[in-house]
Amino acid sequence: MTTKKPIRVAVTGAAGNIGYALLFRIASGEMLGKDQPVILQLLEIPTEGAQKALKGVAMELEDCAFPLLADMVLTDDANVAFKDANWNLLVGSKPRGPGMERADLLKDNGKIFIAQGKAIDAVAADDARVAVVGNPCNTNVMIAAAQAKRLTADRFTAMVRLDENRGRAQLAKKAGVSINDVSDLFIYGNHSPTMFADFTHAKIGGKPAAEVIGDEAWLKNDYLPAVGKRGAAIIEARGLSSAASAANALIDHVRDLTTVGAVHSVAVNSEGRYGFAEGVWAGMPVKTTATGYEVITSYEMDDFAKSKIALTNDELVGERDTVKDLLAS
């Protein structure tokens, strides 16, 4: 029987496909530990259909009889959802519609993340941390963090763990080895097809991945596009976007950010590291510490890696310029 105080976990877009794949795993203890009670604070848009669906999800959560699920809050009000929340998982965002320009999508989502960033800064717990999944997540987290007066930028992260998981899986498949044999594969830049899955430092069975694979052309011309466009390939195959794998990656993202010593890919404020522009939020390797995380800056990039990072940086800078009027606080 655990005596730990419950951790409050706010989840936006809670009745959506990712939310549905996520909530049961949080409640079962897979994210924060098998002895850690949680209170789920679930936010959905204020429409009758969304709120009704949210009630249905909550009914299912009750029916699972999870010992760690201490309570639930269902709401359409951000100030209620984020009240005293320790973890704020921003899953919900507006999807790109037919004929919609990316710039319009950035600005429409920007308004959502301005409001959520302000609400979190105003009412969330003193130790509040934010993980943004809703796309375009790198720019959405930049917008949310720009609203904060109380919480520091390092409390805000965006998820590139799905890309890391995809990249590791593709290397394992190509090499014919267990996923456990693939290590040191980190994602740099944007969560988009421009991201760079850095195979140049990855290891397979402790040896350089490029040496084990023995096919540089495949790594550069097949592997990188396959990882970068995996989401589109899944939509093409099943007619729906990645939900279960995204939820799984978010579980990994938060679990590793709360596991001292874990080394993993996270999108953080670049602070000019790895050649990224100041002020953009970019995927890079971090090591979790007792008080947060530190970016690992020791990887030396060759000319090919630098060229890939430059491309994804250009995209991030372009997104930042598109939403610059939303960043003024």
mmCIF file of C-alpha atoms in Angstrom:
data_model
loop_
_atom_site.group_PDB
_atom_site.id
_atom_site.type_symbol
_atom_site.label_atom_id
_atom_site.label_comp_id
_atom_site.label_asym_id
_atom_site.label_seq_id
_atom_site.Cartn_x
_atom_site.Cartn_y
_atom_site.Cartn_z
ATOM 1 C CA MET A 1 0.000 0.000 0.000
ATOM 2 C CA THR A 2 1.556 3.302 -1.055
ATOM 3 C CA THR A 3 1.569 6.337 1.206
ATOM 4 C CA LYS A 4 2.893 8.729 -1.431
ATOM 5 C CA LYS A 5 1.039 11.971 -2.062
ATOM 6 C CA PRO A 6 -0.763 11.858 -5.438
ATOM 7 C CA ILE A 7 0.840 13.646 -8.368
ATOM 8 C CA ARG A 8 -1.569 15.778 -10.368
ATOM 9 C CA VAL A 9 -1.355 15.146 -14.113
ATOM 10 C CA ALA A 10 -3.229 17.490 -16.436
ATOM 11 C CA VAL A 11 -3.915 16.188 -19.947
ATOM 12 C CA THR A 12 -5.365 18.291 -22.774
ATOM 13 C CA GLY A 13 -7.270 16.727 -25.645
ATOM 14 C CA ALA A 14 -7.993 13.958 -23.170
ATOM 15 C CA ALA A 15 -10.805 12.304 -25.150
ATOM 16 C CA GLY A 16 -8.822 12.260 -28.406
ATOM 17 C CA ASN A 17 -7.057 9.262 -29.900
ATOM 18 C CA ILE A 18 -3.718 9.903 -28.193
ATOM 19 C CA GLY A 19 -5.451 10.726 -24.913
ATOM 20 C CA TYR A 20 -7.396 7.483 -25.056
ATOM 21 C CA ALA A 21 -4.175 5.515 -25.613
ATOM 22 C CA LEU A 22 -2.407 7.459 -22.860
ATOM 23 C CA LEU A 23 -4.665 7.792 -19.829
ATOM 24 C CA PHE A 24 -4.975 4.128 -18.943
ATOM 25 C CA ARG A 25 -1.200 3.742 -18.929
ATOM 26 C CA ILE A 26 -0.722 6.777 -16.684
ATOM 27 C CA ALA A 27 -3.375 5.432 -14.302
ATOM 28 C CA SER A 28 -1.701 2.010 -14.237
ATOM 29 C CA GLY A 29 1.590 3.503 -13.059
ATOM 30 C CA GLU A 30 3.621 3.083 -16.248
ATOM 31 C CA MET A 31 4.604 6.752 -16.439
ATOM 32 C CA LEU A 32 5.378 7.830 -12.893
ATOM 33 C CA GLY A 33 5.862 4.525 -11.106
ATOM 34 C CA LYS A 34 3.933 1.545 -9.786
ATOM 35 C CA ASP A 35 3.756 3.049 -6.283
ATOM 36 C CA GLN A 36 2.825 6.620 -7.286
ATOM 37 C CA PRO A 37 -0.846 7.641 -7.008
ATOM 38 C CA VAL A 38 -2.123 10.107 -9.601
ATOM 39 C CA ILE A 39 -4.981 12.546 -9.968
ATOM 40 C CA LEU A 40 -5.948 12.997 -13.624
ATOM 41 C CA GLN A 41 -7.142 16.491 -14.555
ATOM 42 C CA LEU A 42 -8.649 16.148 -18.005
ATOM 43 C CA LEU A 43 -9.328 19.031 -20.387
ATOM 44 C CA GLU A 44 -11.468 18.887 -23.507
ATOM 45 C CA ILE A 45 -12.996 21.519 -25.758
ATOM 46 C CA PRO A 46 -16.357 22.959 -24.661
ATOM 47 C CA THR A 47 -18.586 21.119 -27.114
ATOM 48 C CA GLU A 48 -21.283 18.679 -26.105
ATOM 49 C CA GLY A 49 -19.703 15.861 -28.124
ATOM 50 C CA ALA A 50 -16.211 16.295 -26.665
ATOM 51 C CA GLN A 51 -17.450 16.578 -23.087
ATOM 52 C CA LYS A 52 -19.676 13.536 -23.513
ATOM 53 C CA ALA A 53 -16.757 11.538 -24.932
ATOM 54 C CA LEU A 54 -14.608 12.661 -21.990
ATOM 55 C CA LYS A 55 -17.212 11.346 -19.556
ATOM 56 C CA GLY A 56 -17.140 8.023 -21.376
ATOM 57 C CA VAL A 57 -13.358 7.791 -21.062
ATOM 58 C CA ALA A 58 -13.615 8.602 -17.351
ATOM 59 C CA MET A 59 -16.218 5.855 -16.927
ATOM 60 C CA GLU A 60 -13.806 3.367 -18.497
ATOM 61 C CA LEU A 61 -10.994 4.544 -16.248
ATOM 62 C CA GLU A 62 -13.249 3.961 -13.232
ATOM 63 C CA ASP A 63 -14.126 0.500 -14.530
ATOM 64 C CA CYS A 64 -10.433 -0.445 -14.673
ATOM 65 C CA ALA A 65 -10.302 -0.074 -10.863
ATOM 66 C CA PHE A 66 -6.731 1.224 -10.957
ATOM 67 C CA PRO A 67 -5.366 1.305 -7.379
ATOM 68 C CA LEU A 68 -3.190 4.319 -8.232
ATOM 69 C CA LEU A 69 -5.973 6.488 -9.673
ATOM 70 C CA ALA A 70 -6.837 8.674 -6.697
ATOM 71 C CA ASP A 71 -9.255 11.059 -8.428
ATOM 72 C CA MET A 72 -10.286 12.636 -11.728
ATOM 73 C CA VAL A 73 -11.295 16.144 -12.745
ATOM 74 C CA LEU A 74 -13.190 16.592 -16.033
ATOM 75 C CA THR A 75 -13.427 20.107 -17.408
ATOM 76 C CA ASP A 76 -13.488 22.473 -20.367
ATOM 77 C CA ASP A 77 -11.759 25.208 -18.339
ATOM 78 C CA ALA A 78 -7.944 25.424 -18.561
ATOM 79 C CA ASN A 79 -7.710 27.105 -15.159
ATOM 80 C CA VAL A 80 -9.460 24.119 -13.586
ATOM 81 C CA ALA A 81 -7.461 21.526 -15.528
ATOM 82 C CA PHE A 82 -4.068 23.011 -14.681
ATOM 83 C CA LYS A 83 -4.834 23.927 -11.061
ATOM 84 C CA ASP A 84 -1.944 22.684 -8.887
ATOM 85 C CA ALA A 85 -0.882 20.277 -11.667
ATOM 86 C CA ASN A 86 2.625 18.858 -11.354
ATOM 87 C CA TRP A 87 2.749 17.522 -14.919
ATOM 88 C CA ASN A 88 0.937 19.277 -17.746
ATOM 89 C CA LEU A 89 0.703 17.125 -20.872
ATOM 90 C CA LEU A 90 -0.408 19.298 -23.781
ATOM 91 C CA VAL A 91 -1.651 16.689 -26.224
ATOM 92 C CA GLY A 92 -4.524 18.540 -27.850
ATOM 93 C CA SER A 93 -3.979 20.825 -30.845
ATOM 94 C CA LYS A 94 -5.831 21.849 -33.963
ATOM 95 C CA PRO A 95 -5.126 19.450 -36.849
ATOM 96 C CA ARG A 96 -4.253 20.732 -40.279
ATOM 97 C CA GLY A 97 -7.374 20.770 -42.428
ATOM 98 C CA PRO A 98 -7.724 20.364 -46.206
ATOM 99 C CA GLY A 99 -6.107 23.263 -48.045
ATOM 100 C CA MET A 100 -4.837 24.838 -44.843
ATOM 101 C CA GLU A 101 -1.483 26.586 -45.066
ATOM 102 C CA ARG A 102 1.129 25.645 -42.454
ATOM 103 C CA ALA A 103 1.398 29.316 -41.438
ATOM 104 C CA ASP A 104 -2.327 29.397 -40.631
ATOM 105 C CA LEU A 105 -2.002 26.195 -38.618
ATOM 106 C CA LEU A 106 0.914 27.666 -36.667
ATOM 107 C CA LYS A 107 -1.045 30.793 -35.828
ATOM 108 C CA ASP A 108 -4.279 28.976 -34.945
ATOM 109 C CA ASN A 109 -2.445 26.614 -32.612
ATOM 110 C CA GLY A 110 -0.400 29.506 -31.299
ATOM 111 C CA LYS A 111 -3.542 31.065 -29.834
ATOM 112 C CA ILE A 112 -4.346 27.804 -28.024
ATOM 113 C CA PHE A 113 -0.855 27.575 -26.545
ATOM 114 C CA ILE A 114 -0.806 31.229 -25.493
ATOM 115 C CA ALA A 115 -3.918 30.595 -23.404
ATOM 116 C CA GLN A 116 -2.622 27.310 -21.992
ATOM 117 C CA GLY A 117 0.835 28.726 -21.247
ATOM 118 C CA LYS A 118 -0.705 31.622 -19.328
ATOM 119 C CA ALA A 119 -3.051 29.337 -17.392
ATOM 120 C CA ILE A 120 -0.273 26.929 -16.418
ATOM 121 C CA ASP A 121 1.958 29.781 -15.284
ATOM 122 C CA ALA A 122 -0.897 31.220 -13.235
ATOM 123 C CA VAL A 123 -2.339 28.160 -11.492
ATOM 124 C CA ALA A 124 -0.131 25.054 -11.840
ATOM 125 C CA ALA A 125 2.015 23.709 -9.008
ATOM 126 C CA ASP A 126 5.288 25.381 -8.043
ATOM 127 C CA ASP A 127 7.164 22.378 -9.459
ATOM 128 C CA ALA A 128 5.013 22.284 -12.619
ATOM 129 C CA ARG A 129 6.505 20.747 -15.721
ATOM 130 C CA VAL A 130 5.092 20.881 -19.236
ATOM 131 C CA ALA A 131 5.409 18.364 -22.068
ATOM 132 C CA VAL A 132 3.996 19.474 -25.432
ATOM 133 C CA VAL A 133 2.854 16.829 -27.920
ATOM 134 C CA GLY A 134 0.332 18.780 -29.984
ATOM 135 C CA ASN A 135 1.920 19.679 -33.311
ATOM 136 C CA PRO A 136 3.826 21.634 -34.418
ATOM 137 C CA CYS A 137 5.165 20.829 -30.945
ATOM 138 C CA ASN A 138 8.531 22.626 -31.094
ATOM 139 C CA THR A 139 6.904 25.937 -31.922
ATOM 140 C CA ASN A 140 3.904 25.353 -29.654
ATOM 141 C CA VAL A 141 6.184 24.832 -26.648
ATOM 142 C CA MET A 142 8.116 27.992 -27.552
ATOM 143 C CA ILE A 143 4.840 29.938 -27.566
ATOM 144 C CA ALA A 144 3.638 28.417 -24.271
ATOM 145 C CA ALA A 145 6.972 29.054 -22.534
ATOM 146 C CA ALA A 146 6.998 32.660 -23.760
ATOM 147 C CA GLN A 147 3.863 33.330 -21.678
ATOM 148 C CA ALA A 148 5.476 32.250 -18.413
ATOM 149 C CA LYS A 149 6.499 34.811 -15.819
ATOM 150 C CA ARG A 150 6.761 32.416 -12.862
ATOM 151 C CA LEU A 151 7.924 29.161 -14.414
ATOM 152 C CA THR A 152 11.362 29.028 -16.026
ATOM 153 C CA ALA A 153 11.974 27.890 -19.609
ATOM 154 C CA ASP A 154 13.551 24.604 -18.497
ATOM 155 C CA ARG A 155 10.154 23.529 -17.098
ATOM 156 C CA PHE A 156 8.854 23.370 -20.691
ATOM 157 C CA THR A 157 9.744 20.547 -23.099
ATOM 158 C CA ALA A 158 8.380 19.151 -26.346
ATOM 159 C CA MET A 159 8.335 15.545 -27.468
ATOM 160 C CA VAL A 160 10.725 14.164 -30.065
ATOM 161 C CA ARG A 161 10.811 10.778 -28.335
ATOM 162 C CA LEU A 162 8.523 9.243 -30.948
ATOM 163 C CA ASP A 163 11.172 10.006 -33.561
ATOM 164 C CA GLU A 164 13.851 8.476 -31.326
ATOM 165 C CA ASN A 165 11.788 5.329 -30.827
ATOM 166 C CA ARG A 166 11.103 5.091 -34.566
ATOM 167 C CA GLY A 167 14.772 5.602 -35.360
ATOM 168 C CA ARG A 168 15.951 2.954 -32.928
ATOM 169 C CA ALA A 169 13.367 0.484 -34.206
ATOM 170 C CA GLN A 170 14.435 0.983 -37.834
ATOM 171 C CA LEU A 171 18.117 0.458 -36.970
ATOM 172 C CA ALA A 172 17.304 -2.686 -34.982
ATOM 173 C CA LYS A 173 15.216 -4.056 -37.859
ATOM 174 C CA LYS A 174 17.925 -3.375 -40.438
ATOM 175 C CA ALA A 175 20.647 -4.926 -38.289
ATOM 176 C CA GLY A 176 18.482 -7.882 -37.266
ATOM 177 C CA VAL A 177 19.026 -7.240 -33.557
ATOM 178 C CA SER A 178 16.921 -6.551 -30.465
ATOM 179 C CA ILE A 179 15.788 -2.971 -29.860
ATOM 180 C CA ASN A 180 17.787 -3.213 -26.617
ATOM 181 C CA ASP A 181 20.999 -3.403 -28.653
ATOM 182 C CA VAL A 182 20.466 0.067 -30.174
ATOM 183 C CA SER A 183 21.667 3.010 -28.085
ATOM 184 C CA ASP A 184 22.837 6.613 -28.383
ATOM 185 C CA LEU A 185 20.399 7.451 -31.182
ATOM 186 C CA PHE A 186 19.330 11.048 -30.624
ATOM 187 C CA ILE A 187 16.995 13.360 -32.506
ATOM 188 C CA TYR A 188 18.083 16.874 -33.414
ATOM 189 C CA GLY A 189 15.790 19.693 -34.451
ATOM 190 C CA ASN A 190 12.126 19.797 -35.352
ATOM 191 C CA HIS A 191 9.509 17.076 -34.932
ATOM 192 C CA SER A 192 8.935 17.079 -38.676
ATOM 193 C CA PRO A 193 10.428 15.380 -41.747
ATOM 194 C CA THR A 194 13.440 17.715 -41.430
ATOM 195 C CA MET A 195 14.510 16.263 -38.067
ATOM 196 C CA PHE A 196 17.911 14.592 -37.958
ATOM 197 C CA ALA A 197 18.132 11.101 -36.438
ATOM 198 C CA ASP A 198 21.852 11.142 -35.709
ATOM 199 C CA PHE A 199 23.024 7.707 -36.805
ATOM 200 C CA THR A 200 26.633 8.997 -36.835
ATOM 201 C CA HIS A 201 26.891 8.567 -33.038
ATOM 202 C CA ALA A 202 24.401 5.716 -32.603
ATOM 203 C CA LYS A 203 25.578 2.344 -31.356
ATOM 204 C CA ILE A 204 24.415 -1.193 -32.131
ATOM 205 C CA GLY A 205 25.691 -3.722 -29.621
ATOM 206 C CA GLY A 206 28.144 -1.105 -28.416
ATOM 207 C CA LYS A 207 29.704 -0.646 -31.872
ATOM 208 C CA PRO A 208 29.152 2.323 -34.214
ATOM 209 C CA ALA A 209 25.830 1.813 -35.988
ATOM 210 C CA ALA A 210 27.231 2.873 -39.365
ATOM 211 C CA GLU A 211 29.926 0.192 -39.041
ATOM 212 C CA VAL A 212 27.411 -2.520 -38.104
ATOM 213 C CA ILE A 213 24.952 -1.545 -40.879
ATOM 214 C CA GLY A 214 27.778 -1.169 -43.405
ATOM 215 C CA ASP A 215 25.628 0.768 -45.886
ATOM 216 C CA GLU A 216 26.166 4.516 -45.768
ATOM 217 C CA ALA A 217 23.872 5.145 -48.736
ATOM 218 C CA TRP A 218 20.998 3.369 -46.952
ATOM 219 C CA LEU A 219 21.557 5.383 -43.774
ATOM 220 C CA LYS A 220 21.584 8.716 -45.589
ATOM 221 C CA ASN A 221 19.072 8.129 -48.370
ATOM 222 C CA ASP A 222 16.600 5.577 -46.988
ATOM 223 C CA TYR A 223 16.853 5.542 -43.210
ATOM 224 C CA LEU A 224 16.601 9.279 -42.526
ATOM 225 C CA PRO A 225 13.543 9.853 -44.774
ATOM 226 C CA ALA A 226 11.886 6.694 -43.411
ATOM 227 C CA VAL A 227 12.157 8.004 -39.838
ATOM 228 C CA GLY A 228 11.224 11.573 -40.773
ATOM 229 C CA LYS A 229 8.157 10.565 -42.787
ATOM 230 C CA ARG A 230 7.030 7.628 -40.670
ATOM 231 C CA GLY A 231 3.960 9.492 -39.428
ATOM 232 C CA ALA A 232 2.779 10.109 -42.994
ATOM 233 C CA ALA A 233 3.382 6.442 -43.846
ATOM 234 C CA ILE A 234 1.197 5.371 -40.914
ATOM 235 C CA ILE A 235 -1.602 7.721 -42.002
ATOM 236 C CA GLU A 236 -1.357 6.264 -45.506
ATOM 237 C CA ALA A 237 -1.512 2.707 -44.133
ATOM 238 C CA ARG A 238 -4.252 2.950 -41.518
ATOM 239 C CA GLY A 239 -6.065 6.144 -42.441
ATOM 240 C CA LEU A 240 -5.406 7.628 -39.017
ATOM 241 C CA SER A 241 -2.436 9.363 -37.453
ATOM 242 C CA SER A 242 -0.104 7.746 -34.929
ATOM 243 C CA ALA A 243 -1.892 7.588 -31.589
ATOM 244 C CA ALA A 244 -0.740 4.553 -29.602
ATOM 245 C CA SER A 245 2.916 5.080 -30.528
ATOM 246 C CA ALA A 246 2.673 8.796 -29.700
ATOM 247 C CA ALA A 247 1.109 7.989 -26.329
ATOM 248 C CA ASN A 248 3.817 5.417 -25.696
ATOM 249 C CA ALA A 249 6.511 7.974 -26.543
ATOM 250 C CA LEU A 250 4.982 10.470 -24.099
ATOM 251 C CA ILE A 251 5.070 7.834 -21.366
ATOM 252 C CA ASP A 252 8.773 7.333 -22.206
ATOM 253 C CA HIS A 253 9.403 11.107 -22.330
ATOM 254 C CA VAL A 254 7.994 11.800 -18.860
ATOM 255 C CA ARG A 255 9.311 8.603 -17.270
ATOM 256 C CA ASP A 256 12.849 9.374 -18.420
ATOM 257 C CA LEU A 257 12.583 13.021 -17.329
ATOM 258 C CA THR A 258 11.816 11.681 -13.835
ATOM 259 C CA THR A 259 14.532 8.988 -13.868
ATOM 260 C CA VAL A 260 17.892 10.349 -12.736
ATOM 261 C CA GLY A 261 20.640 9.338 -15.155
ATOM 262 C CA ALA A 262 18.372 8.635 -18.135
ATOM 263 C CA VAL A 263 19.793 9.875 -21.453
ATOM 264 C CA HIS A 264 17.234 10.603 -24.140
ATOM 265 C CA SER A 265 16.041 13.019 -26.837
ATOM 266 C CA VAL A 266 13.989 16.032 -25.730
ATOM 267 C CA ALA A 267 13.094 19.291 -27.475
ATOM 268 C CA VAL A 268 14.332 22.139 -25.281
ATOM 269 C CA ASN A 269 15.260 25.791 -25.578
ATOM 270 C CA SER A 270 18.296 25.557 -27.859
ATOM 271 C CA GLU A 271 20.302 28.394 -26.267
ATOM 272 C CA GLY A 272 22.391 28.261 -29.424
ATOM 273 C CA ARG A 273 23.661 24.722 -28.856
ATOM 274 C CA TYR A 274 24.557 22.398 -31.757
ATOM 275 C CA GLY A 275 24.366 25.306 -34.185
ATOM 276 C CA PHE A 276 20.682 26.000 -33.599
ATOM 277 C CA ALA A 277 19.488 29.590 -33.561
ATOM 278 C CA GLU A 278 19.007 31.233 -30.187
ATOM 279 C CA GLY A 279 15.426 31.012 -28.998
ATOM 280 C CA VAL A 280 14.189 28.083 -31.083
ATOM 281 C CA TRP A 281 13.215 24.838 -29.370
ATOM 282 C CA ALA A 282 15.091 21.898 -30.803
ATOM 283 C CA GLY A 283 15.484 18.205 -30.126
ATOM 284 C CA MET A 284 18.833 17.241 -28.636
ATOM 285 C CA PRO A 285 20.241 14.724 -26.140
ATOM 286 C CA VAL A 286 19.676 15.404 -22.450
ATOM 287 C CA LYS A 287 20.637 13.636 -19.244
ATOM 288 C CA THR A 288 18.125 13.688 -16.406
ATOM 289 C CA THR A 289 19.445 15.052 -13.107
ATOM 290 C CA ALA A 290 18.017 15.202 -9.594
ATOM 291 C CA THR A 291 16.782 18.749 -10.270
ATOM 292 C CA GLY A 292 15.807 18.550 -13.959
ATOM 293 C CA TYR A 293 18.032 17.809 -16.938
ATOM 294 C CA GLU A 294 21.234 18.949 -18.577
ATOM 295 C CA VAL A 295 21.859 19.045 -22.309
ATOM 296 C CA ILE A 296 24.707 16.802 -23.440
ATOM 297 C CA THR A 297 26.877 19.049 -25.604
ATOM 298 C CA SER A 298 29.850 16.755 -26.156
ATOM 299 C CA TYR A 299 28.862 15.185 -29.486
ATOM 300 C CA GLU A 300 31.042 16.411 -32.346
ATOM 301 C CA MET A 301 29.146 16.683 -35.612
ATOM 302 C CA ASP A 302 30.658 15.915 -39.010
ATOM 303 C CA ASP A 303 29.857 17.990 -42.092
ATOM 304 C CA PHE A 304 26.930 15.751 -43.089
ATOM 305 C CA ALA A 305 25.351 16.042 -39.618
ATOM 306 C CA LYS A 306 25.924 19.804 -39.573
ATOM 307 C CA SER A 307 24.189 20.139 -42.955
ATOM 308 C CA LYS A 308 21.162 18.205 -41.676
ATOM 309 C CA ILE A 309 20.999 20.283 -38.500
ATOM 310 C CA ALA A 310 21.192 23.465 -40.593
ATOM 311 C CA LEU A 311 18.140 22.352 -42.609
ATOM 312 C CA THR A 312 15.978 21.599 -39.581
ATOM 313 C CA ASN A 313 17.189 24.802 -37.917
ATOM 314 C CA ASP A 314 16.068 26.804 -40.967
ATOM 315 C CA GLU A 315 12.597 25.309 -40.626
ATOM 316 C CA LEU A 316 12.455 26.122 -36.900
ATOM 317 C CA VAL A 317 13.574 29.703 -37.547
ATOM 318 C CA GLY A 318 10.905 30.013 -40.244
ATOM 319 C CA GLU A 319 8.223 28.797 -37.828
ATOM 320 C CA ARG A 320 9.455 31.204 -35.160
ATOM 321 C CA ASP A 321 9.280 34.094 -37.625
ATOM 322 C CA THR A 322 5.733 33.095 -38.604
ATOM 323 C CA VAL A 323 4.524 33.336 -34.993
ATOM 324 C CA LYS A 324 6.807 36.132 -33.751
ATOM 325 C CA ASP A 325 3.834 38.342 -32.910
ATOM 326 C CA LEU A 326 2.598 35.616 -30.519
ATOM 327 C CA LEU A 327 5.881 35.504 -28.588
ATOM 328 C CA ALA A 328 5.772 39.039 -27.196
ATOM 329 C CA SER A 329 4.872 38.820 -23.542
#
